[in-house]
mmCIF file of C-alpha atoms and ligand atoms in Angstrom:
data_model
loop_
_atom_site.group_PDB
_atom_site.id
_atom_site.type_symbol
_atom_site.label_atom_id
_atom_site.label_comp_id
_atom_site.label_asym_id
_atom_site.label_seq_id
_atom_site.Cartn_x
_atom_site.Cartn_y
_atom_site.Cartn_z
ATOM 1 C CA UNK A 22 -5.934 -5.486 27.938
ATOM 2 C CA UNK A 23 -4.761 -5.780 23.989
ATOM 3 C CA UNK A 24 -7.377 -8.380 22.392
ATOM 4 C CA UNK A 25 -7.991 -8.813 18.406
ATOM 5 C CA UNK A 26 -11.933 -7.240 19.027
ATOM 6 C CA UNK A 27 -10.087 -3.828 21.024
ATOM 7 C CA UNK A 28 -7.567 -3.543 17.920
ATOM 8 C CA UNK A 29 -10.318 -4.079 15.776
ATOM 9 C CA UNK A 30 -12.419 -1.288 17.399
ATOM 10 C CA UNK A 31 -9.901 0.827 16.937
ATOM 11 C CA UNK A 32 -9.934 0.409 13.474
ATOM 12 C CA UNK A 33 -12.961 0.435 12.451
ATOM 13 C CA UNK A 34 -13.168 3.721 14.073
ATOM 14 C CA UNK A 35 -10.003 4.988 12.238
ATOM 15 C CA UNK A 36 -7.908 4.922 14.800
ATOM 16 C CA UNK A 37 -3.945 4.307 14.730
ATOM 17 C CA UNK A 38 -2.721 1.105 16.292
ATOM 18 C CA UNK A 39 -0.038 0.984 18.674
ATOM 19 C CA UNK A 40 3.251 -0.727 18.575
ATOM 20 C CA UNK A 41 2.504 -2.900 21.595
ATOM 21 C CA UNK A 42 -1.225 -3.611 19.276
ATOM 22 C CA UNK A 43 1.337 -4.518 15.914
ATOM 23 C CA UNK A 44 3.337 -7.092 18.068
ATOM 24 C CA UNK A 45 0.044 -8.793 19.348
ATOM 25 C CA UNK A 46 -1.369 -9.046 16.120
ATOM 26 C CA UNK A 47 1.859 -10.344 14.802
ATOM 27 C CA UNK A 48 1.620 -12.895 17.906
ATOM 28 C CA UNK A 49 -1.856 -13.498 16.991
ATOM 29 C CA UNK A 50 -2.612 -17.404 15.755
ATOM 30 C CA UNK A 51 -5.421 -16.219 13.703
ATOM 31 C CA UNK A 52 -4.021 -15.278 10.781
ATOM 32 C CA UNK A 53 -7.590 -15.213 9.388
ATOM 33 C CA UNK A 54 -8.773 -12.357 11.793
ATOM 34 C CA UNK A 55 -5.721 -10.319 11.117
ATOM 35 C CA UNK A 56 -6.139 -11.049 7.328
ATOM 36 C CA UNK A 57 -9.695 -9.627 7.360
ATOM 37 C CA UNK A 58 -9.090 -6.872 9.385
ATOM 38 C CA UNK A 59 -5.867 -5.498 7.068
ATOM 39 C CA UNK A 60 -8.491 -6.191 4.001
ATOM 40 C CA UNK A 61 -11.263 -3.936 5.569
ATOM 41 C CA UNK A 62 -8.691 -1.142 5.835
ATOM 42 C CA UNK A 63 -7.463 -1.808 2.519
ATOM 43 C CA UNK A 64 -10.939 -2.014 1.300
ATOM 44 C CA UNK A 65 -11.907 1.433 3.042
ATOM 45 C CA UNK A 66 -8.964 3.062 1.173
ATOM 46 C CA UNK A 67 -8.626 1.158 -2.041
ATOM 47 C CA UNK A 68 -11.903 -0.956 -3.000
ATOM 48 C CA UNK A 69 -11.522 -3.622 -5.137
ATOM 49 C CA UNK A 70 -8.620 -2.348 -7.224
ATOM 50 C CA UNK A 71 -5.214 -3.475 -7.306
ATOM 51 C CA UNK A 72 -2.815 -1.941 -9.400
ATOM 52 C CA UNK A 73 0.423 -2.744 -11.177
ATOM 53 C CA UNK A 74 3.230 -0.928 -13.637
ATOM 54 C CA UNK A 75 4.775 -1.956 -16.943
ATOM 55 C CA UNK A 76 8.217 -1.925 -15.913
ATOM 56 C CA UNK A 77 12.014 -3.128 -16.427
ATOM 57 C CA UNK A 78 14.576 -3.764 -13.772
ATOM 58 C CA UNK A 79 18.456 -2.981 -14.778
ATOM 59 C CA UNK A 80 20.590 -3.770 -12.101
ATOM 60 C CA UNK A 81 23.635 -2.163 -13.698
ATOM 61 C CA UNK A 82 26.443 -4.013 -12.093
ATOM 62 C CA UNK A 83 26.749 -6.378 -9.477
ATOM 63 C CA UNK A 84 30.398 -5.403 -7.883
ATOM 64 C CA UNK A 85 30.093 -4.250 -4.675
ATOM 65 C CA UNK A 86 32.441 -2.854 -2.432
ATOM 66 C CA UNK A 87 29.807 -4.465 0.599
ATOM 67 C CA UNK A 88 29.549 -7.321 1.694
ATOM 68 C CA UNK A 89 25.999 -7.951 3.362
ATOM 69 C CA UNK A 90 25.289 -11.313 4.658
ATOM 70 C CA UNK A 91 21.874 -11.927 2.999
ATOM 71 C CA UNK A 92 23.225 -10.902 -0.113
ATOM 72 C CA UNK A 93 23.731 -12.929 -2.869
ATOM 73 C CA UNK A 94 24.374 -10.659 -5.890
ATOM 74 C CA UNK A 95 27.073 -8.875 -5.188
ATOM 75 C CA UNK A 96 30.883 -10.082 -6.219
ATOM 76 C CA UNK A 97 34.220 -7.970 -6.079
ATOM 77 C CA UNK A 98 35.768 -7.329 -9.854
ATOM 78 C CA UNK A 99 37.931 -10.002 -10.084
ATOM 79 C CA UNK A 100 34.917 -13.000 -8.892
ATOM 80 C CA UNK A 101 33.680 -15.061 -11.560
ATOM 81 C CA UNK A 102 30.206 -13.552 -12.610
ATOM 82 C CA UNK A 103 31.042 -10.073 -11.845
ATOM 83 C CA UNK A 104 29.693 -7.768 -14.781
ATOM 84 C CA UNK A 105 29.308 -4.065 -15.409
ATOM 85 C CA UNK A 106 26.918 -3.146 -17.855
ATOM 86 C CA UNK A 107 27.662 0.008 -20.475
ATOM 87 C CA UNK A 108 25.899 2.651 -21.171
ATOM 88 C CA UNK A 109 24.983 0.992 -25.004
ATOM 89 C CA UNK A 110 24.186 -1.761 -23.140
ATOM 90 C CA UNK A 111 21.673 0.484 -20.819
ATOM 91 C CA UNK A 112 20.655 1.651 -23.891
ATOM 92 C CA UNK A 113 19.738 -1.549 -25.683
ATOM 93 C CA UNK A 114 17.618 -2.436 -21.937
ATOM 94 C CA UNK A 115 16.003 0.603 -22.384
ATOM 95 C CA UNK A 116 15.012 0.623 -25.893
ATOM 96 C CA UNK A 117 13.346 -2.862 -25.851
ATOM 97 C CA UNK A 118 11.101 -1.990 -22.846
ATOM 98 C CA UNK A 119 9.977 0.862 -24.140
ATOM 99 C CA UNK A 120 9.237 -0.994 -27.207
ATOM 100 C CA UNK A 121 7.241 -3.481 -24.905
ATOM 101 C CA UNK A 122 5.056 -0.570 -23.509
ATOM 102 C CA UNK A 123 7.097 -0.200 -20.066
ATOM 103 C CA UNK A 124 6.863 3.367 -18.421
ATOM 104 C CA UNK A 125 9.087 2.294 -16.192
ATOM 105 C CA UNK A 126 13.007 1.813 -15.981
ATOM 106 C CA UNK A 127 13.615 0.639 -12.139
ATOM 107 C CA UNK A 128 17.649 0.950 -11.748
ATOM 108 C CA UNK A 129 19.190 -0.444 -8.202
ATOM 109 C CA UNK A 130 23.001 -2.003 -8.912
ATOM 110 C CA UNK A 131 26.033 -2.639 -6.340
ATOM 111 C CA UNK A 132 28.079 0.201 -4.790
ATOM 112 C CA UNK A 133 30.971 0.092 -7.747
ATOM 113 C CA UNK A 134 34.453 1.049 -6.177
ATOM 114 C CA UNK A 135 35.865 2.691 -9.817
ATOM 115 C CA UNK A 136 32.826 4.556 -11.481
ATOM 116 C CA UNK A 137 32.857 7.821 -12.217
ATOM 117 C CA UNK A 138 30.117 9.709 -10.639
ATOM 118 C CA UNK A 139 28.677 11.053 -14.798
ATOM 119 C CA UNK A 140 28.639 7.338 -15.511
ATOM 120 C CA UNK A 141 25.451 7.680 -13.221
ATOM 121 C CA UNK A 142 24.429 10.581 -14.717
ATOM 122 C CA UNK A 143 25.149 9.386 -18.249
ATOM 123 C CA UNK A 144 23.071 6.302 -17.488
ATOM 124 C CA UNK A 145 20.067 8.578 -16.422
ATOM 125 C CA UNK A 146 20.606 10.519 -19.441
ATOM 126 C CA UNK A 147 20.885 7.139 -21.656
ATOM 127 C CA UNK A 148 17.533 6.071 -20.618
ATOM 128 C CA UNK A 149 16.106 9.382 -21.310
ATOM 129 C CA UNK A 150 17.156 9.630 -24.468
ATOM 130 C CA UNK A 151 15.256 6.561 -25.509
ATOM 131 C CA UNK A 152 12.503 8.095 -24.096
ATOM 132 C CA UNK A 153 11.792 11.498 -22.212
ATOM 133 C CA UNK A 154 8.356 9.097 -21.176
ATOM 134 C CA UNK A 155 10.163 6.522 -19.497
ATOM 135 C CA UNK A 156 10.151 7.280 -15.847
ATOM 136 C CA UNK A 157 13.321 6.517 -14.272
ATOM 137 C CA UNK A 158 13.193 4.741 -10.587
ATOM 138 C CA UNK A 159 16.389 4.198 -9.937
ATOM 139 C CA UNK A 160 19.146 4.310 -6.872
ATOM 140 C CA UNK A 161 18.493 3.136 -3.214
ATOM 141 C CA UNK A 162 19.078 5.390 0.021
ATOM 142 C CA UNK A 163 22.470 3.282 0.158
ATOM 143 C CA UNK A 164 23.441 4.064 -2.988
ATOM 144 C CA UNK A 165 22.479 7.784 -2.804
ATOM 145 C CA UNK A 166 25.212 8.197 0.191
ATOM 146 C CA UNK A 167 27.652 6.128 -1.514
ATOM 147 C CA UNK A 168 27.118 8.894 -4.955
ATOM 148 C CA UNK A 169 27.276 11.850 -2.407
ATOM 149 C CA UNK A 170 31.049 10.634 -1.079
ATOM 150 C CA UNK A 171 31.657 9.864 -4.835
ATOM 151 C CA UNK A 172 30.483 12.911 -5.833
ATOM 152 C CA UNK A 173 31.977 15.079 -2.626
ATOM 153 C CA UNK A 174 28.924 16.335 -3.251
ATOM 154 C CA UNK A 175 26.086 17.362 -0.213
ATOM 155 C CA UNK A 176 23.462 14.672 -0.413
ATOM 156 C CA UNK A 177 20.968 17.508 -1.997
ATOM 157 C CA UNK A 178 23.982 18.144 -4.631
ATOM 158 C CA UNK A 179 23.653 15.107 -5.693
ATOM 159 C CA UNK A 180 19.987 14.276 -5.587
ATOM 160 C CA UNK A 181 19.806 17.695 -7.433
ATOM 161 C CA UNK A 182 22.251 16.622 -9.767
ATOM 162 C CA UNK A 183 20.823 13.689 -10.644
ATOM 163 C CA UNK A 184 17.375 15.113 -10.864
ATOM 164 C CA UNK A 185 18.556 16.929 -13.602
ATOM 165 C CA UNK A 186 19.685 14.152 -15.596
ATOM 166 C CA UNK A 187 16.565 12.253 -15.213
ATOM 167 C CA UNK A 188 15.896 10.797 -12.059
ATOM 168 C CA UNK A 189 12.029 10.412 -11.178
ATOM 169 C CA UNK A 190 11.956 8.898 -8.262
ATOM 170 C CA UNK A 191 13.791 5.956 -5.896
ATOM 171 C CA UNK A 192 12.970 2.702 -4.987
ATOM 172 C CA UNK A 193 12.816 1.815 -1.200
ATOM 173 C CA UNK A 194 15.739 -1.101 -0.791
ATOM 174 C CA UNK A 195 18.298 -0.772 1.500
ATOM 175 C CA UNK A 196 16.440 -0.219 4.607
ATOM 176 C CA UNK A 197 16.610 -4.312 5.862
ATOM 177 C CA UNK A 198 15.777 -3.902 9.063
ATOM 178 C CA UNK A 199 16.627 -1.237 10.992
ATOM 179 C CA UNK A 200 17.428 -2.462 14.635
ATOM 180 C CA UNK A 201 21.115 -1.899 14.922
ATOM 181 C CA UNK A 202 21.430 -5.603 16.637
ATOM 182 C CA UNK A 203 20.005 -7.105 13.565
ATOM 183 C CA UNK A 204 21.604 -4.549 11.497
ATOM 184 C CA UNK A 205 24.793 -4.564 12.788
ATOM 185 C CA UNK A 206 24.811 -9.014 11.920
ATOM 186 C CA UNK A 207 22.989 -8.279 8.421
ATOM 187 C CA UNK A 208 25.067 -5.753 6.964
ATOM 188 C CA UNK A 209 27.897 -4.046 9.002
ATOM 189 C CA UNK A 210 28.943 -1.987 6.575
ATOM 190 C CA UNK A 211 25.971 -0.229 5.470
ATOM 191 C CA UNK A 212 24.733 3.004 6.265
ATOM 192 C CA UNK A 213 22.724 2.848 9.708
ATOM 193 C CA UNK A 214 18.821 2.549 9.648
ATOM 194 C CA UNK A 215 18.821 6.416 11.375
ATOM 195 C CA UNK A 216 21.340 7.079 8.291
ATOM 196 C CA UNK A 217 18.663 5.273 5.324
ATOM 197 C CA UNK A 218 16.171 7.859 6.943
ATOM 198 C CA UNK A 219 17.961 10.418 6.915
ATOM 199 C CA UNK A 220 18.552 10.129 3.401
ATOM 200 C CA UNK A 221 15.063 9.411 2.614
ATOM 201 C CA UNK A 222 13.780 12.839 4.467
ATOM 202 C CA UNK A 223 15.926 14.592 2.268
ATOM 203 C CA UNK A 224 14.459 12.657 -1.168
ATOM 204 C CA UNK A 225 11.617 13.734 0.317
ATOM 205 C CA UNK A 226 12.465 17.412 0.892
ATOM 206 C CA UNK A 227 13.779 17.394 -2.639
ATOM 207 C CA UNK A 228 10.223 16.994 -3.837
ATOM 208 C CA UNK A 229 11.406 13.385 -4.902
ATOM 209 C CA UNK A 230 8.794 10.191 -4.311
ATOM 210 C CA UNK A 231 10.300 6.984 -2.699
ATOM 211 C CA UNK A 232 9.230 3.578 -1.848
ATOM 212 C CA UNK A 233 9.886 1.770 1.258
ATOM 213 C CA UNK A 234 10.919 -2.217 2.045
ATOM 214 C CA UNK A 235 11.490 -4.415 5.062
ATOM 215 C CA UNK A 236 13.987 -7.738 4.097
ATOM 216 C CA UNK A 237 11.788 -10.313 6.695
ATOM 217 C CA UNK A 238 12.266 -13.746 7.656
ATOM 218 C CA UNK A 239 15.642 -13.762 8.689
ATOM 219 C CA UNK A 240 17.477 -13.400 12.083
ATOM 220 C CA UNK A 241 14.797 -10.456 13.046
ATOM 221 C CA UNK A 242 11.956 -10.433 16.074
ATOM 222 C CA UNK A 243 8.366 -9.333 16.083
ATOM 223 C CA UNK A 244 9.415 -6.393 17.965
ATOM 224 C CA UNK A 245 12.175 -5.628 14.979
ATOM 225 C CA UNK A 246 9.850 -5.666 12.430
ATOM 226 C CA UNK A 247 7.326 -3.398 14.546
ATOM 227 C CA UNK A 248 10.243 -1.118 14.838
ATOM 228 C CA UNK A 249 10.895 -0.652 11.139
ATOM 229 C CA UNK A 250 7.477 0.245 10.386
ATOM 230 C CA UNK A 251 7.461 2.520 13.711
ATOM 231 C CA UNK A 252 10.179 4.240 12.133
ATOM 232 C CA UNK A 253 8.803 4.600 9.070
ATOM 233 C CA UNK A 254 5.345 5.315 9.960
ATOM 234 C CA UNK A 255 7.351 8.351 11.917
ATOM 235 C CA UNK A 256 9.126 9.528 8.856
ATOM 236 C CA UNK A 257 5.953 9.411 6.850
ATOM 237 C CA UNK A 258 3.902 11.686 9.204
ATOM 238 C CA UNK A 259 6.477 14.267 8.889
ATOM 239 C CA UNK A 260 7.488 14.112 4.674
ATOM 240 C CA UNK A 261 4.222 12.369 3.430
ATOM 241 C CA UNK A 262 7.005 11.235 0.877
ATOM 242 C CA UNK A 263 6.632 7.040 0.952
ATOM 243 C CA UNK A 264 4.166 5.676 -1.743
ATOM 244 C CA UNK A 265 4.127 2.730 -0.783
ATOM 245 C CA UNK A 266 5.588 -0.391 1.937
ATOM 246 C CA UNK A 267 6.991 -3.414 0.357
ATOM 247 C CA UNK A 268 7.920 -6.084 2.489
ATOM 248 C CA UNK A 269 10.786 -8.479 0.678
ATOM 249 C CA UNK A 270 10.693 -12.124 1.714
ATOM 250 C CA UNK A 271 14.106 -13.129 2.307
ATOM 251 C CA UNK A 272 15.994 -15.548 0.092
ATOM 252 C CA UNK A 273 18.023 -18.485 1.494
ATOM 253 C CA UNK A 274 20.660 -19.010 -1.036
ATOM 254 C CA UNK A 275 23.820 -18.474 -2.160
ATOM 255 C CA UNK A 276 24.418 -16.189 1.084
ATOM 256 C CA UNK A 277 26.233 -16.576 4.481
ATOM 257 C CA UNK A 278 22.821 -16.502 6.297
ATOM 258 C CA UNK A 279 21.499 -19.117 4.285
ATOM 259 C CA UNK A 280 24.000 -20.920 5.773
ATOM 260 C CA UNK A 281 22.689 -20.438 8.729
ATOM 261 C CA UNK A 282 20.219 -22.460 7.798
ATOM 262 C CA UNK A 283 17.677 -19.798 8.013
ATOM 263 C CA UNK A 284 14.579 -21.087 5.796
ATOM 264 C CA UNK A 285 12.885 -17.499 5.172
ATOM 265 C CA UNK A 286 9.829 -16.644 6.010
ATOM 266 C CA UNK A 287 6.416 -19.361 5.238
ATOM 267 C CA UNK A 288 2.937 -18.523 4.037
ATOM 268 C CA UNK A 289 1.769 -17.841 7.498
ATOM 269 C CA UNK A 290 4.479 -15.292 8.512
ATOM 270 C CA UNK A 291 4.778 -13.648 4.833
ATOM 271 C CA UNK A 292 0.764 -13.046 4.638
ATOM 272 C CA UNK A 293 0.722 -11.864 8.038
ATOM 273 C CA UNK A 294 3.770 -9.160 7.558
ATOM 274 C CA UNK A 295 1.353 -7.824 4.822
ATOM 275 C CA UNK A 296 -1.727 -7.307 6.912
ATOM 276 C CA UNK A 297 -0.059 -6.081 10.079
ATOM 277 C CA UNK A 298 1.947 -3.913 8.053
ATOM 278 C CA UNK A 299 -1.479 -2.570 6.198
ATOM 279 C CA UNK A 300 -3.405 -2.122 9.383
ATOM 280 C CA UNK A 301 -0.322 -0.440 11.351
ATOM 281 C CA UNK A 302 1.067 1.972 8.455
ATOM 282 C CA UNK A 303 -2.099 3.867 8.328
ATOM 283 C CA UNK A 304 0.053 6.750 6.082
ATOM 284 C CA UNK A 305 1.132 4.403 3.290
ATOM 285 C CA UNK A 306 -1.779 4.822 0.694
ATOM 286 C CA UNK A 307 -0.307 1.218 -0.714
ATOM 287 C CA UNK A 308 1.046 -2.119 0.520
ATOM 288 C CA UNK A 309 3.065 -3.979 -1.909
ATOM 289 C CA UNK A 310 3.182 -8.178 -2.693
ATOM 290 C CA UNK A 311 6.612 -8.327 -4.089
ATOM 291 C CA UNK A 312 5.855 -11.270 -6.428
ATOM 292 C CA UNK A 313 9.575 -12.087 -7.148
ATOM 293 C CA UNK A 314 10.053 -12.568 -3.386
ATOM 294 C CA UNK A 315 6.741 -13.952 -2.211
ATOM 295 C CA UNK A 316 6.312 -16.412 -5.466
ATOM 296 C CA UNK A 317 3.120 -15.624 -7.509
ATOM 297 C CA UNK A 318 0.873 -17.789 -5.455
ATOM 298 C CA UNK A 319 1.549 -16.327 -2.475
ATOM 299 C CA UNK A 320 1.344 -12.982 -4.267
ATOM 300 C CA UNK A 321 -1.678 -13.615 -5.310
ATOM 301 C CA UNK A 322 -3.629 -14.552 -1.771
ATOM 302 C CA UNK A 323 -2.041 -11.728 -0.490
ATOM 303 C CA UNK A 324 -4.777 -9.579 -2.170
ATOM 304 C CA UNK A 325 -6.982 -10.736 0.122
ATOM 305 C CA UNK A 326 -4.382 -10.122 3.177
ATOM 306 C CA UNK A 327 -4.889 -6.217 2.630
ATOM 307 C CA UNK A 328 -2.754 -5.722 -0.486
ATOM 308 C CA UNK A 329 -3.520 -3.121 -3.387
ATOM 309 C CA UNK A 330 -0.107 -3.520 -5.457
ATOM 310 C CA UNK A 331 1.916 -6.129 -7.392
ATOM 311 C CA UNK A 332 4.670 -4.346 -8.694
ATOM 312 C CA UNK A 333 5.380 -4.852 -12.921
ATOM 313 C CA UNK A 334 6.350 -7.192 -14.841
ATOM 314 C CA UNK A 335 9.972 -6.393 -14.151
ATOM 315 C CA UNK A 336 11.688 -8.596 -17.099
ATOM 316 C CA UNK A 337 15.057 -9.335 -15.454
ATOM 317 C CA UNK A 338 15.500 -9.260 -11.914
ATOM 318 C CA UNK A 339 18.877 -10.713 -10.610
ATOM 319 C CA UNK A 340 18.552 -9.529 -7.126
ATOM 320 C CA UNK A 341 16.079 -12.013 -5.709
ATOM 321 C CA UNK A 342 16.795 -14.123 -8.348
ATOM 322 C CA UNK A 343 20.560 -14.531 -7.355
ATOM 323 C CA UNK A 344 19.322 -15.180 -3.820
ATOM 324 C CA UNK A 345 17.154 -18.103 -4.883
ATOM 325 C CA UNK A 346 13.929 -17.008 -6.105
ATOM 326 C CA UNK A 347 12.267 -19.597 -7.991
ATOM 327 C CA UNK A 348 9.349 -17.000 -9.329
ATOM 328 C CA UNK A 349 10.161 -16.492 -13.590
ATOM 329 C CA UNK A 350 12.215 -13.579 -14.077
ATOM 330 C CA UNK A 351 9.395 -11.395 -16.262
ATOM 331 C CA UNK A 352 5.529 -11.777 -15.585
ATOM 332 C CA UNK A 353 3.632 -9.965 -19.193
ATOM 333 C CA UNK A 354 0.889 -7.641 -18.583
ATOM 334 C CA UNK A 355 -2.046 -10.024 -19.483
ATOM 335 C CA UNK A 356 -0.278 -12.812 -16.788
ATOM 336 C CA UNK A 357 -0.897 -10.237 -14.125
ATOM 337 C CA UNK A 358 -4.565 -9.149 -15.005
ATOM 338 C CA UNK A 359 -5.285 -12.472 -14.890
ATOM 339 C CA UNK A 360 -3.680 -13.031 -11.702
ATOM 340 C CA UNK A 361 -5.189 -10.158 -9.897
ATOM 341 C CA UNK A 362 -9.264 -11.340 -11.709
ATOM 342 C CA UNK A 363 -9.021 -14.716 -10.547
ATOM 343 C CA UNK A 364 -8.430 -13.064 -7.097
ATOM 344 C CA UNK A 365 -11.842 -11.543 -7.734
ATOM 345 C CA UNK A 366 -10.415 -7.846 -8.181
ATOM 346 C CA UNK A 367 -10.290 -5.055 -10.684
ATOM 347 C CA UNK A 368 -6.564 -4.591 -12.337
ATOM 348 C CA UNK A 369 -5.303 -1.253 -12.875
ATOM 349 C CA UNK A 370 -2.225 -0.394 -14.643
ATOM 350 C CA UNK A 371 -0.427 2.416 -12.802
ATOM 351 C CA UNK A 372 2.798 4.726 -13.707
ATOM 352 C CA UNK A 373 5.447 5.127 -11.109
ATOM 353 C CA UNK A 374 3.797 7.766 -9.234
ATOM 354 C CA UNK A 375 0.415 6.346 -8.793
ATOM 355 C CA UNK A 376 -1.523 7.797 -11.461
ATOM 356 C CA UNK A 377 -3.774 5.468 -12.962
ATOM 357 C CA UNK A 378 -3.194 4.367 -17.018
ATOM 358 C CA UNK A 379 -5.544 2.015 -17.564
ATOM 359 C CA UNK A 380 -8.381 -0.344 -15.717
ATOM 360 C CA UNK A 381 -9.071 -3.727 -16.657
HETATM 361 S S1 SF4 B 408 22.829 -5.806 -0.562
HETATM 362 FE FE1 SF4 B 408 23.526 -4.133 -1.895
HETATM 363 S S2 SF4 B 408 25.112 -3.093 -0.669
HETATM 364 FE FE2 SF4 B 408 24.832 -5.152 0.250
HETATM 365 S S3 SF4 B 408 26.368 -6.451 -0.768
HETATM 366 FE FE3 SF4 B 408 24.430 -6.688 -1.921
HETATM 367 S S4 SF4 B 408 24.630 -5.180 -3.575
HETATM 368 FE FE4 SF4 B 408 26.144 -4.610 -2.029
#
């Protein structure tokens, strides 16, 4: 029989959890227990320190040939709001983080019907140019596929391609949730879940890094969410490509299933997503609070929930933002030390890949 002290055995010995274990946990009404068990495991692998980037967000356009239901950002060309940024205005973006101290440009943006595939390379190249330091994060699984048709190039063309004008690395969006029921009411016309993977094994085999997400709090199960990380977890044993799992509280706003009336996910359910997530993914060296999502407060007590990242101070997100996040749109460097003492931890700035800069 599953209880919380046979799942904790199991970890204390180092053992992998099953997905059966993950969906009792997740059932579990003592978020407490599950809390301190996902902050041992954190604690075997990461101490006390909890790390964060100097970054910038640029989500280059928000015209979108998709329309996904949780969505809130996207608008055809001829919608009020719709805007394309260009390449001097890429430039300017660049230029001012950079000046700021970010080593980070993170670039995600709608699937544009009329762009030219070099307006993606030009815009790697743009950033670049500012600075061959700034480490470009940019592109989701999603929009990788849509590049390749663009391109009529093979998905390695292109990842090759745009390797070569500066690419670093990609973020993890895109992946919702990957249970084709869910799936199929989120976001019909994106690629498939086995599709995102797909994508991301060859990132992977491309020597490329990659982050991974999960949009909770929605129309999803237990079992749904269990599945995603299955799927990942499987993914991750064979590429060893993911740095880390970020799990993005949905929004409610401004999008058909906020009309649904769906409230996103509380405290309870956000803080134990994180810790299940930490205990189960025992291949992800990191588990991400996304503060724009979560809200700083949440964020925050998440460190104790078996969390060792916080993302950056990201300076203009419209995503989330779009969707109704009411976190501020840029946190500075010295707001998120003091964020992650007062949780009783040791900051550490980070670059893209993980390697430490600095520790507070
Ligand atoms: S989530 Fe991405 S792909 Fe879907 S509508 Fe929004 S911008 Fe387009």
């Amino acid at each position: 029989m599953i209880t919380l002290a046979s799942i904790s055995e199991k970890v204390h010995a180092g053992e992998r959890i099953t997905d059966e274990e993950a969906l009792f946990l997740f059932e579990s009404r003592d978020l407490i227990a599950v809390g301190e068990l996902a902050a041992a495991v954190n604690r075997r692998r990461n101490g006390d320190r909890v790390f964060f980037n100097v970054n910038r967000h640029i989500n280059h356009t928000n015209i979108c040939v998709n329309r996904c239901s949780f969505c809130a950002f996207y608008r055809t060309a001829d919608q009020p709001g719709a805007y394309l940024y260009d390449l001097e205005e890429i430039r300017n973006r660049a230029t001012e983080a950079h000046a700021q101290g970010a080593t980070e440009i993170h670039i995600v943006g709608g699937l544009h019907p009329d762009l030219p595939f070099d307006f993606y390379l030009e815009m790697l190249r743009t950033v670049k140019e500012v600075s061959p330091d700034l480490h470009v994060k940019a592109f989701t699984a999603v929009e990788i596929e849509y590049l390749s048709k663009l391109a009529g190039l093979s998905v390695a063309g292109t990842l090759a391609a745009l390797q070569e004008a500066g690419l670093g690395s990609l973020p993890g969006g895109g992946a919702e949730i990957f249970a084709p029921a869910v799936r199929n009411r989120l976001c019909p016309e994106k690629i498939s879940g086995e599709r995102w993977l797909a994508v991301m094994e060859e990132v992977h085999g491309a020597g490329l890094k990659s982050n991974a997400t999960m949009l909770f709090g929605h129309i999803e199960s237990h079992a749904d969410r269990v599945d995603h990380m299955h799927r990942l977890r499987e993914l991750q044993d064979r590429t060893g490509g993911f740095q880390v799992f970020i799990p993005l509280a949905f929004q409610k706003e401004n999008n058909p299933l906020g009309h649904l009336k769906r409230p996103g996910p509380g405290g309870v359910d956000a803080l134990k997503t994180l810790a299940v997530a930490r205990i189960y993914l025992d291949n992800f060296a990191n588990i991400k609070a996304y503060w724009v999502m979560l809200g700083l407060k949440t964020a925050q007590v998440a460190l104790s929930f078996g969390v060792n990242d916080l993302d950056g101070t990201v300076v203009e997100e419209k995503i989330g933002h779009d969707a109704g996040a009411a976190t501020p749109q840029t946190m500075g460097r010295d707001d998120i030390v003091a964020l992650i003492r007062k949780a009783g931890r040791v900051p550490v700035e980070r670059d893209t890949l993980y390697n430490e800069l600095r520790v507070y």
